[in-house]
Amino acid sequence: MLSTPASEASAAILPEVANVQAEKKWYQRSAQEVAMALNSNLKQGLEANEATKRRGEYGPNQLQEPPPRSLIQMIYSQIKEVLVLILIAAAIISAALGEIEDSGVILVIVVLNAALGAFQESRAEQALRALKKLTQPMAKVLRDGRPDQVPAADLVPGDVVLLEAGDYVPADARLIEVASLAADESALTGESVPVEKTAEVLSGQEVTLGDQKNMVFMGTVITAGRGQAIVVDTGMRTQIGRIASMLQQVEQEPTPLQRRLAELGKYLGVIALAVVAVVFIAGLLRGEELLEMFMTSVSLAVAAVPEGLPAVVTIVLALGVQRMSRRQAIIRKLAAVETLGTATTICSDKTGTLTKNEMTVAQIYTSEGVWKVTGVGYAPRGEFIAVVHSGPESKPVTEGSEEAVDQTGEKAAQALDATGIQGSFAPALERMLIGGALASDAWLTQDNHGHYRIVGDPTEGALVVAAAKAGFTREGLNRDYPRVGEVPFDSDRKMMTTFHQVPPDRFGAPVVSFTKGAPDIVLERCQSWYGPDGEVAPLNDADKQKLLEANSKLASQGMRVLALATRSWLQVPEEMSSEAVESDMTFVGLFAMQDPARPEVARAVEVSRQAGIRPVMITGDHQTTAVAIAKEIGIYRPGDQVLTGLDLERASDEELEAAVLKTSVYARVSPHHKLRIVKALRAHQQVVAMTGDGVNDAPALRQADIGVAMGITGTEVAKEASDMVLMDDNFATIVNAIEEGRTIYANIRKTIHYLLSCNIGEIVAIFLAIVIGMGSPLTPIQILWLNLVTDGFPALALGLEGAEKGVMQRPPRGAKEGIFAGGLGIQIGWQGILIGGLSFTAYALAIAGGRSLVEAHTMAFLTMSLSQLFHAFNVRGPMSLVKMGLLSNRYLVGAFGLSAALQLAVILVPPLREIFDTALLTASDWLIVVGLSFMSIVVVEVVKAFTGLRASQTGTSVPLG
């Protein structure tokens, strides 16, 4: 929520802004004029302290949401339920007939029940709001002259933001510079065609929103190119904010499971009402009093319907999702939790997901020589070790002539100009380092703790770090070789080209372009190369074959290889298309980058196989590189098939469907191939989790059953299209999330198991006693108290149960499997009858022993409540409590203690004893009550032992839950 109105905030911080807007719109002013009006700097951005100050004035850059419902509103929503209203009416009638005390107690219990329901609902809403905070978008911004990544909510007017394809525009902003920039503004204008953007001033008094081509607007999507813009409006002052102020926020959609449970509640309600009607009629036929049977029937109906089940399930889902977030998996849609338990295939990218995402240049290959580059991570420290080669085979310089150049700071640049072996290789190495860094959009930054990190793509970051090891900083290169044009990277053509002004004494031309990309594709566009003598020479087929062999050899070692090519120009070409500028180039060399496999991935792959989930690698890398990594981590096994992008282009849908279950590695693929792979897998009824990070991955992420976006390298478009975001871009996190998803779903089944079996127990005990003619074993107040004490806290505690042993050794559950599958419905039925039978037995024994009706009610009341509380331990899993550990779920132990204490209070505390019409029991009575109650555990343990033995003999699995 904004701290001050927009007009007051503007006036408070920058009085001239209001005047600027009154005189001219932002799009009518130059970028420099806008920067002056906003007291900002186009090259440096805002200082961090100034940004903090403005955020205090303007408030967060986010859309306002309606205030959460108050506690009174939540309680009211609980009380207005039909059954509760009937109960209130019954209490009023009872009071009118002189039963003041009973009436008052009923009303108090109704309020307490409503308060508990409101508490559960409040917890659910709080958990859902916490989930929204976990998925806040990030923005790239210039702060103190350096690029940084900050939450989009922290942006303020005057911030300079960096935009590239796949980003959501984080605020309304005036463009400063653009490079083939285009934006999808259909969310605002309805125009489906992306708008090509410019940084030029627009003339004219009024320009419609769709024609403001030098502006970008919050919530729209950058579909192509790159640009920089200065923020002019944030939060509710943006164009989309103005629209949002006229609309109500969309409420959280219930998951399919929640919808099924709501429907189940309705069906159970109808069944319960039918049973209650039978009980009521049977009681009247047996001569019971009309008011007593009416009160009993209504109370039983309220207790029998699990009205709190949807709220409990929401809390279990949301708290489970928060637990996932602590394991680096952010669930954007609650429905994904249900789907995770059914996943059968994980299609994963390689770089950063299966590997460590610490891309480091390990070798630089040119026709003149090869340099091994030392150093790991993003710290700009390392050595360049020169080796010689013949063709694709490389070997160190012999006879002690191998030398290492320690490349740090200015000394590195001097070392490259030195004579001797370094000097002989300096031109090729220097050309590669400078060109690779210039053709990159990543920045190397250092935090307050001295740790280096990359803002941008890790692969491009590796090139920037390699140049920095030689003393070529990004800032210095941008100053000496300013970028004057570019053709941005495109995942289909797998290349990127930048144009730079060159100092007179360098590279022999006023303008030079550098193109980096996939080696095979770049080589196709080259007509010449820097030959072994360092001179430009024609590039014939034999030379190309030699370079491709070098590429294959490096790739076979698990390295990612990028090629660099260059071209000289007299001036920046007017036509900036790939066909026009990425041709007739001169090949420079190869960067071989190492991104080692994550050490935990091999284990995660093995776990996923044990869980019946097939891992698949999909990558744009060379086939040899992909297979080398896939073998190392266990994705590729002997006999598996490997398909390339070219294979996919040639294959029909039918041919792909025939091959897809045998293929474990897809190499050299484009994002649109992912969509075909997903469709082919789903044709075999596979439940597919698909990873992606680029804007072109969005269709495949939407098509997959579980779309998984990368939190570090992923674009905002990919994140928006996904169901889950990996904050660490780690394959192992997907497997962890599946384990959590299975656990959450199992816990929901346990909660359902517990609540329904307890409700059935109450109905069985009362129905049986009344039909036989013994009257109701429970009074209306006691029935309502049971609903309050036994249904709330134990049910929630079961939702917090940890993962069962062997949860990842089971096959995925069927996608169409119902809640009561695996015999759960049968278990609920017979265990409910058991609980009801135990309570009825206590009541019958008391009557047969000549005890008073109050004492009989008390014994039935205690037996029902304690057997239900003991039963909560039964439903923790199919394993014996001895093996599981009675105290291993501390939440359930606490819920049992609290509920048992409340139950005992109505027996032992004199005022409560009078209110609930209970009596003190003798020692023998307590032995009967405790003995019968504990039988609920003994009987279920015997059944578990029997079914477990039978399962081990037949080789079948024990039903879950």
mmCIF file of C-alpha atoms in Angstrom, residues 774 842-857 859 925 928:
data_model
loop_
_atom_site.group_PDB
_atom_site.id
_atom_site.type_symbol
_atom_site.label_atom_id
_atom_site.label_comp_id
_atom_site.label_asym_id
_atom_site.label_seq_id
_atom_site.Cartn_x
_atom_site.Cartn_y
_atom_site.Cartn_z
ATOM 1 C CA MET A 774 -31.076 -47.219 24.884
ATOM 2 C CA ALA A 842 -18.737 -48.074 27.276
ATOM 3 C CA TYR A 843 -22.291 -46.722 27.393
ATOM 4 C CA ALA A 844 -23.849 -50.188 27.349
ATOM 5 C CA LEU A 845 -21.538 -51.480 30.108
ATOM 6 C CA ALA A 846 -22.436 -48.498 32.285
ATOM 7 C CA ILE A 847 -26.166 -49.048 31.781
ATOM 8 C CA ALA A 848 -25.826 -52.790 32.390
ATOM 9 C CA GLY A 849 -23.816 -52.086 35.550
ATOM 10 C CA GLY A 850 -26.612 -49.986 36.996
ATOM 11 C CA ARG A 851 -24.777 -46.706 36.657
ATOM 12 C CA SER A 852 -26.741 -43.474 36.419
ATOM 13 C CA LEU A 853 -27.540 -41.993 33.033
ATOM 14 C CA VAL A 854 -25.121 -39.110 33.724
ATOM 15 C CA GLU A 855 -22.320 -41.568 34.504
ATOM 16 C CA ALA A 856 -23.155 -43.618 31.385
ATOM 17 C CA HIS A 857 -23.068 -40.476 29.250
ATOM 18 C CA MET A 859 -18.171 -42.908 30.066
ATOM 19 C CA ASP A 925 -14.796 -46.797 35.316
ATOM 20 C CA ILE A 928 -12.947 -49.391 31.255
#
